[in-house]
Coordinates of C-alpha atoms in Angstrom, one line a residue:
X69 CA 102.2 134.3 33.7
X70 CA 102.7 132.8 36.9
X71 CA 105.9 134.2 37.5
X72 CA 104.5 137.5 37.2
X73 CA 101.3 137.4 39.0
X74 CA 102.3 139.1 42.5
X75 CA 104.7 142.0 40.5
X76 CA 104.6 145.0 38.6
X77 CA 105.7 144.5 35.2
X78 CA 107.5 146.8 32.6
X79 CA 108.5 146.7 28.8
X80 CA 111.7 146.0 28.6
X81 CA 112.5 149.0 26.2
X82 CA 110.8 151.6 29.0
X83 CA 113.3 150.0 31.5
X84 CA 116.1 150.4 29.0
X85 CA 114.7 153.9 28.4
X86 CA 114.6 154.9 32.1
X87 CA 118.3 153.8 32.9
X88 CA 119.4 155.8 30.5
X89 CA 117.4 159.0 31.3
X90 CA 118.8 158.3 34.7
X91 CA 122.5 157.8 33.4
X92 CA 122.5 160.9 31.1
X93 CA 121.0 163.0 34.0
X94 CA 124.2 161.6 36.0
X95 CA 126.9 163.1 33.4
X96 CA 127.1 159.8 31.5
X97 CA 127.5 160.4 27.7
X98 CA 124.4 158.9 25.7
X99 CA 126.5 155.9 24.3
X100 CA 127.7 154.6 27.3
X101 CA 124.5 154.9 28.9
X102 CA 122.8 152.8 26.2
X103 CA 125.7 150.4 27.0
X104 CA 125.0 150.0 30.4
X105 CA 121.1 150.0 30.1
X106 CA 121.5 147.9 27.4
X107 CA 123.8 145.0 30.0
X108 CA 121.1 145.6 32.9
X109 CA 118.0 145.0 30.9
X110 CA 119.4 142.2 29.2
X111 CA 120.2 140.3 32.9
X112 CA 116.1 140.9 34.0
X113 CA 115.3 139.6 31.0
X114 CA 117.6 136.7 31.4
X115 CA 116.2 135.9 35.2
X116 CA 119.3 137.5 36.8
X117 CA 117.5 139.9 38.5
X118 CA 120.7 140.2 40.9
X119 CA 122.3 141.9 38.1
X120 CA 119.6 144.5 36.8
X121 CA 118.3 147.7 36.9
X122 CA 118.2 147.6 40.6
X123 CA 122.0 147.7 40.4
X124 CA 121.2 151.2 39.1
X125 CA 121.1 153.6 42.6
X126 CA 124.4 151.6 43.8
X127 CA 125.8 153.1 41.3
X128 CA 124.5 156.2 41.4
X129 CA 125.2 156.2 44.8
X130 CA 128.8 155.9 43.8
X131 CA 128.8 158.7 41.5
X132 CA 127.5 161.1 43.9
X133 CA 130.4 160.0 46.6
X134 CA 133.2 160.7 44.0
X135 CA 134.3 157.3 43.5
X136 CA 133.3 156.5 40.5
X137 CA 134.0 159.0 37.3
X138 CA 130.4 159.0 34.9
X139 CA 132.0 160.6 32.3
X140 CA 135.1 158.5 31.6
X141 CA 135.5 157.1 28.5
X142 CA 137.8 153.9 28.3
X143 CA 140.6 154.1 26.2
X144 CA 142.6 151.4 24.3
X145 CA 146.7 150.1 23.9
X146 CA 147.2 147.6 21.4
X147 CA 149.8 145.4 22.5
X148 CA 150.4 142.7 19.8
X149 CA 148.2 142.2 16.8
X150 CA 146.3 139.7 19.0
X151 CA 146.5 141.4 22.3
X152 CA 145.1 144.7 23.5
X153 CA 144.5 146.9 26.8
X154 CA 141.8 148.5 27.9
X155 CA 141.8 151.4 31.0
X156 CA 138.8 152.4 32.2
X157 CA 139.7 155.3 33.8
X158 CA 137.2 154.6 36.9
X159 CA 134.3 154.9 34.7
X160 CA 131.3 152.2 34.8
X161 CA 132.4 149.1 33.5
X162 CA 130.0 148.2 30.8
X163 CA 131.8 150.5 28.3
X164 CA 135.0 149.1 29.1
X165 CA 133.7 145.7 28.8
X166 CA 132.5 145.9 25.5
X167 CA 135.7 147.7 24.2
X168 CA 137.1 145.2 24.9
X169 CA 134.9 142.4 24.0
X170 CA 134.8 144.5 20.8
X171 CA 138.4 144.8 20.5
X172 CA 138.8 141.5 21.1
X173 CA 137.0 139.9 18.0
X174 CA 137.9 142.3 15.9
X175 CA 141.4 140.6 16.6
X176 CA 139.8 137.4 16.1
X177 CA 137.9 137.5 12.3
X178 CA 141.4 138.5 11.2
X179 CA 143.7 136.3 13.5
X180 CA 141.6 133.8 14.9
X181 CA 142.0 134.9 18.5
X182 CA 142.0 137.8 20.4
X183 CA 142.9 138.9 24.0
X184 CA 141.9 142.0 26.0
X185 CA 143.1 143.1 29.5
X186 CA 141.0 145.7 31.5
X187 CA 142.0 147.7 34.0
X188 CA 141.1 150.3 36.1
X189 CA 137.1 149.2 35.9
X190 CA 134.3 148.5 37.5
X191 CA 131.6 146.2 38.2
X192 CA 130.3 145.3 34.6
X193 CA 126.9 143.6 36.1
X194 CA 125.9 140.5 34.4
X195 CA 128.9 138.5 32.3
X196 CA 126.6 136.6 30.1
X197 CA 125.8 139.9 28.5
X198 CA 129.3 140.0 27.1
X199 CA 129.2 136.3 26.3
X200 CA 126.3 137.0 24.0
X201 CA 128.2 139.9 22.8
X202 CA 130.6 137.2 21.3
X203 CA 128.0 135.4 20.4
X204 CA 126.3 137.4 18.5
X205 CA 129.6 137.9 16.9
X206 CA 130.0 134.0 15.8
X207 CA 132.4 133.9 18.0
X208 CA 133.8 131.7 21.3
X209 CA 134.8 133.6 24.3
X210 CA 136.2 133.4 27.6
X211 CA 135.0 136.6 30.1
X212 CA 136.5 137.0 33.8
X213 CA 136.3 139.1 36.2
X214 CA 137.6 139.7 39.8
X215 CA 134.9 141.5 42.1
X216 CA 135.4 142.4 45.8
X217 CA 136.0 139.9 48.9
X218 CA 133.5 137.8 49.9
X219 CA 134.3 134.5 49.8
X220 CA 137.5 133.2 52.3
X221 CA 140.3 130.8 50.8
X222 CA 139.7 127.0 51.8
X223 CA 140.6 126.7 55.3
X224 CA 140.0 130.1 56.3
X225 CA 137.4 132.6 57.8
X226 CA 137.8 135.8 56.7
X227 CA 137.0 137.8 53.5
X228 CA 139.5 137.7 50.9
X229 CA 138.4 136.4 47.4
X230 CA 135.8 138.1 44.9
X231 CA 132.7 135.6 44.3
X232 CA 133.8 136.3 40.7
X233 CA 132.0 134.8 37.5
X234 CA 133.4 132.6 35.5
X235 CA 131.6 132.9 31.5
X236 CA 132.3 131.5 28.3
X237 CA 130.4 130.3 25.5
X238 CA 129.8 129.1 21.7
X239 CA 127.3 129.6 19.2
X240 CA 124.9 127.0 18.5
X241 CA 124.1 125.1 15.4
X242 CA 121.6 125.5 13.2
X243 CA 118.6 123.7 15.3
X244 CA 120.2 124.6 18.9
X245 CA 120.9 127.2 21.5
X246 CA 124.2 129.1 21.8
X247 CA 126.1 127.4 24.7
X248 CA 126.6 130.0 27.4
X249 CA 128.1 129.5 31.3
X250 CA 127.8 132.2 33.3
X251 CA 128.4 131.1 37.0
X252 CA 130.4 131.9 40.2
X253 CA 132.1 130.3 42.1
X254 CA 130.2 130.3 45.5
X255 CA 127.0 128.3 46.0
X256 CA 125.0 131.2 45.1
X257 CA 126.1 134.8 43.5
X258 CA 126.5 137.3 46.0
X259 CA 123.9 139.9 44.3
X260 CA 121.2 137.2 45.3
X261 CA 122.0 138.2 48.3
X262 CA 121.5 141.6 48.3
X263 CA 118.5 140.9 45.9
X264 CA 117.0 138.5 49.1
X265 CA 117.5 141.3 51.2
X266 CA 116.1 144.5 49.5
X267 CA 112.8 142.1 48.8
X268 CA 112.5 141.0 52.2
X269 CA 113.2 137.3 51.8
X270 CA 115.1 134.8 53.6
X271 CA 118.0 133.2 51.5
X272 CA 118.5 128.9 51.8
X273 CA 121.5 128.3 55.0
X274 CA 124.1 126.7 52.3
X275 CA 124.5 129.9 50.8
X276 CA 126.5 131.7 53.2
X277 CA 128.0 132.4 56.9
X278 CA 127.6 135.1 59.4
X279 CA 130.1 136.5 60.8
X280 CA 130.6 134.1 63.7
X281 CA 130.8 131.2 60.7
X282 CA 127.3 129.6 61.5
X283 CA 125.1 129.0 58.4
X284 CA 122.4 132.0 58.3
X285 CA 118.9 132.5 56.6
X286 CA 119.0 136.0 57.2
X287 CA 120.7 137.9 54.0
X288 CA 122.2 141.2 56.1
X289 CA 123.5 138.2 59.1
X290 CA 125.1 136.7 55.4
X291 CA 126.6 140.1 54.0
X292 CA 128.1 140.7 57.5
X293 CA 129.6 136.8 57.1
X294 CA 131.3 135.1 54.0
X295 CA 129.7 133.7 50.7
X296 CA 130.5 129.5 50.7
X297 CA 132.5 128.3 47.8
X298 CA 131.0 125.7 45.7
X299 CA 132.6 122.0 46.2
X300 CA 134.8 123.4 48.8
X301 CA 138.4 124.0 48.3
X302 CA 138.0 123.7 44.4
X303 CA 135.3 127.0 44.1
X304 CA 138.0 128.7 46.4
X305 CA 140.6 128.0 43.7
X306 CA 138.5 129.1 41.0
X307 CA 138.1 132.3 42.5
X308 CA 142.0 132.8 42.8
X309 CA 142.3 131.3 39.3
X310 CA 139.7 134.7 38.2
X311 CA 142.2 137.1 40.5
X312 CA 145.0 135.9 38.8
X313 CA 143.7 136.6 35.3
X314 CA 141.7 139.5 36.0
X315 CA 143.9 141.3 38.9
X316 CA 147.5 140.0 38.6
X317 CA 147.2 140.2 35.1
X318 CA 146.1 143.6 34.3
X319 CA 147.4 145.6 37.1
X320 CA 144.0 146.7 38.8
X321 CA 143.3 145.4 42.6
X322 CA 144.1 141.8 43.7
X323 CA 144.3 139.6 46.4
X324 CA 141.1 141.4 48.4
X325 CA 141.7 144.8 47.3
X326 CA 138.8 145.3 44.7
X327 CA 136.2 147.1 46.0
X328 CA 132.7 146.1 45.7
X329 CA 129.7 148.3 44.0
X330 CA 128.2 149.1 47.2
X331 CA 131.2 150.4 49.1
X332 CA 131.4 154.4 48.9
X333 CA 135.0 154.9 50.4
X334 CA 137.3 154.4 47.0
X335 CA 137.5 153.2 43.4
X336 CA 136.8 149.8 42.5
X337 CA 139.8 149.0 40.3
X338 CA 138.5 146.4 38.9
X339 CA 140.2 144.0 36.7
X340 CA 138.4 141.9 33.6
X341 CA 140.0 139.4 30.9
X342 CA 138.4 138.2 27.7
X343 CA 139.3 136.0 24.9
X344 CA 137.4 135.4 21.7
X345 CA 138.0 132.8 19.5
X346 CA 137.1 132.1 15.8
X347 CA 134.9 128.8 15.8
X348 CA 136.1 127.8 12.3
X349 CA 139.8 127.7 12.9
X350 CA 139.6 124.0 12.9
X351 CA 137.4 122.8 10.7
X352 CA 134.5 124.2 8.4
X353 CA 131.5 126.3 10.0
X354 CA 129.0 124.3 8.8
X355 CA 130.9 121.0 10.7
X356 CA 131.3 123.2 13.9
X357 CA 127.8 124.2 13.6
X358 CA 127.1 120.4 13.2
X359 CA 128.9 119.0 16.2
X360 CA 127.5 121.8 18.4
X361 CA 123.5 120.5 17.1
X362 CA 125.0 116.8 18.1
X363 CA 126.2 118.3 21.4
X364 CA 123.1 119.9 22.1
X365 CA 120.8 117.0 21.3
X366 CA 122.6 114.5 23.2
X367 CA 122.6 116.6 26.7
X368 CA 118.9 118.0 26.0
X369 CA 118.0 114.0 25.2
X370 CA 119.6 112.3 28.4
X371 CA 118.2 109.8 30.2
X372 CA 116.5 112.0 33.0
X373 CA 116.9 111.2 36.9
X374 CA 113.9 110.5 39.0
X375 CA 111.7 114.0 39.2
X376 CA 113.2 115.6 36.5
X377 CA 110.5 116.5 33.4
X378 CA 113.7 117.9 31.5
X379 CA 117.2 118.7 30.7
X380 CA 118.6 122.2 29.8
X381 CA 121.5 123.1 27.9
X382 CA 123.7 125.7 30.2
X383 CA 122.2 129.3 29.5
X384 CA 119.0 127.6 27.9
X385 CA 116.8 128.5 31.2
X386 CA 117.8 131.9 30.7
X387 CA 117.4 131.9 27.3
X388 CA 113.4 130.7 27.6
X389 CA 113.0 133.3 30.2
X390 CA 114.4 136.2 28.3
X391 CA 111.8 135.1 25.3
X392 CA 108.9 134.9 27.9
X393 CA 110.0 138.5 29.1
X394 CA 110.3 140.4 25.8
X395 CA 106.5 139.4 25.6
X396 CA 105.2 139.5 29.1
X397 CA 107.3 142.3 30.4
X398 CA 109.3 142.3 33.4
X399 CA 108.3 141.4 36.6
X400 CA 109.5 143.6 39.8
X401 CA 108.2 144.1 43.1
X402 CA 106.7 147.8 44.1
X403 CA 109.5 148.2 46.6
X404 CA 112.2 148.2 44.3
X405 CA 110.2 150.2 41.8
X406 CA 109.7 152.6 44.5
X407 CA 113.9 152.7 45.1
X408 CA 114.3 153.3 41.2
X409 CA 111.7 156.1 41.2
X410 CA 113.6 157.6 44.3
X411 CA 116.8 158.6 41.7
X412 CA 114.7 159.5 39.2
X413 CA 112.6 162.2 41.8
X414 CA 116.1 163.3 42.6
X415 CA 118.0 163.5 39.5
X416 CA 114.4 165.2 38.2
X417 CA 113.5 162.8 35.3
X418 CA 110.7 160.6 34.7
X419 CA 109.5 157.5 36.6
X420 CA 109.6 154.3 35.4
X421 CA 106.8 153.0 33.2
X422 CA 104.4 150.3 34.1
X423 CA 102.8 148.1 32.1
X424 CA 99.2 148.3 33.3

């Protein structure tokens, strides 16, 4: 409970329930609304608040300036009988995410793999939501994105790569936790940011530059600046490496033309690449079950460094929190409820529901 104890908290189904009323008020059609409720509800209950329902009046913001289309429906081009295209037409990228997620292990019961380009999108919020989308599936996957500059290439100062996620992941075994990376390649994602400053706080000075290039506390001195890649020149690499599948690849922006979720002047044209994979190709189920339990043991089981009480396989954090918030509800604070019931004055539906 402590986590909770200075916020207002909400079932997760009214918050799924209030995007949507929201969405459909804003010309989106009730499926894709459930799509993208369904992807911002899932990242609060994860812990990536940076990537929730706050992401909600951006967006809305960009619907009202024209530049993004709510009631575009992505369509799809199969290429090969393993590879497949999805445009989004400009609409929120959610439903074109999980077309092609979808398209893509569909492709994989009956071939083993499958391979989706997207084009034409938008920011799709948190990846790990398509991750567990494969998942769910039984099935491996790969999910990139490119996103809008932030972070500079090694050696230089200026904006020009997207702090872009890089996600994959496995199902578990019978007595583990699905294995699921969902990470960028800055120090920090750069929603944290604009979660540190709609909440008032200060952000840590490895996180970012301000525009003169001097480490900054202050999250608006940081948006102003550049995000700091992680481990230096190779974080900037993996940011070109997402461009080059995500962009390059699929024919939406590149090279520090995507633009980001909270700029009102254009489309995003935004470009994402996923690949699922059929766990079983290689061997049995049951053995790749087994090896993943033996994977999972033996990390969970290390010897521990001083301070540390214990060791979490990757998404496993995430995974606890998400558990802990179906039953507790989810913790915001009263500003941002106070943003979210803003758009729903406007668009004249009803407020958000507390959990007293």
């Amino acid at each position: 409970m402590a986590e909770i104890a200075n916020h207002v908290r909400v079932r997760p189904d009214d918050a799924h329930a209030f995007v949507i009323g929201l969405l459909e008020a804003s010309g989106v059609s009730k499926k894709n609304a459930d799509i993208v409720a369904r992807g911002l509800v899932q990242a609060d209950l994860r812990g990536v608040e940076s990537h929730g329902i706050n992401r909600i009046p951006s967006y809305l913001a960009r619907v009202r300036n024209g530049v993004l289309d709510p009631q575009a429906e992505p369509t799809l081009t199969q290429v090969t009988p393993v590879v497949a295209q999805v445009d989004g037409h400009n609409g929120f990228g959610f439903p074109a995410a999980h077309l092609g997620m979808d398209t893509a292990i569909s492709m994989a019961h009956t071939f083993g793999i499958g391979m989706v380009s997207v084009r034409h999108s938008n920011h799709f919020g948190m990846s790990a939501w398509i991750v567990r989308q494969a998942v769910d599936a039984g099935m491996m996957s790969l999910v990139f994105t490119n996103s809008s500059p932030a972070l500079p290439v090694w050696g230089g100062k200026s904006q020009m790569m997207g702090v872009s996620p890089i996600a994959c992941g496995a199902p578990g075994g019978k007595g583990s936790r699905p294995f699921i990376l969902d990470m960028a390649p800055s120090v920090a994602a750069r929603g944290k940011i604009h979660k540190a400053l709609r909440r008032g706080e200060k952000i840590p000075t490895d996180w970012a530059l301000d525009s003169e290039g001097k480490p900054t506390d202050d999250p608006a001195e940081a948006l102003r600046g550049v995000m700091l890649p992680m481990g230096g020149p190779k974080g900037s690499a993996l940011a070109i490496m997402m461009d080059v599948f995500s962009g390059v690849l699929s024919g939406s922006a590149f090279a520090g033309g995507v633009t980001g979720p909270y700029d009102m002047s254009k489309p995003g044209d935004v470009g994402h690449f996923f690949i699922a994979i059929k766990p079983d190709l290689f061997m049995s189920l049951d053995d790749f079950r087994d090896r993943m339990d033996v994977l999972y043991k033996n990390v969970v089981s290390s010897d521990k460094m001083h301070g540390v009480d214990r060791i979490y396989f990757p998404g496993e954090i995430e995974q606890l929190t998400e558990e802990r918030r179906i039953e507790e509800g989810i913790p915001y604070v009263q500003d941002e409820i106070d943003v979210l019931n803003a758009e729903a004055e406007r668009l004249g539906v009803a407020k958000i529901q507390l959990w007293e």
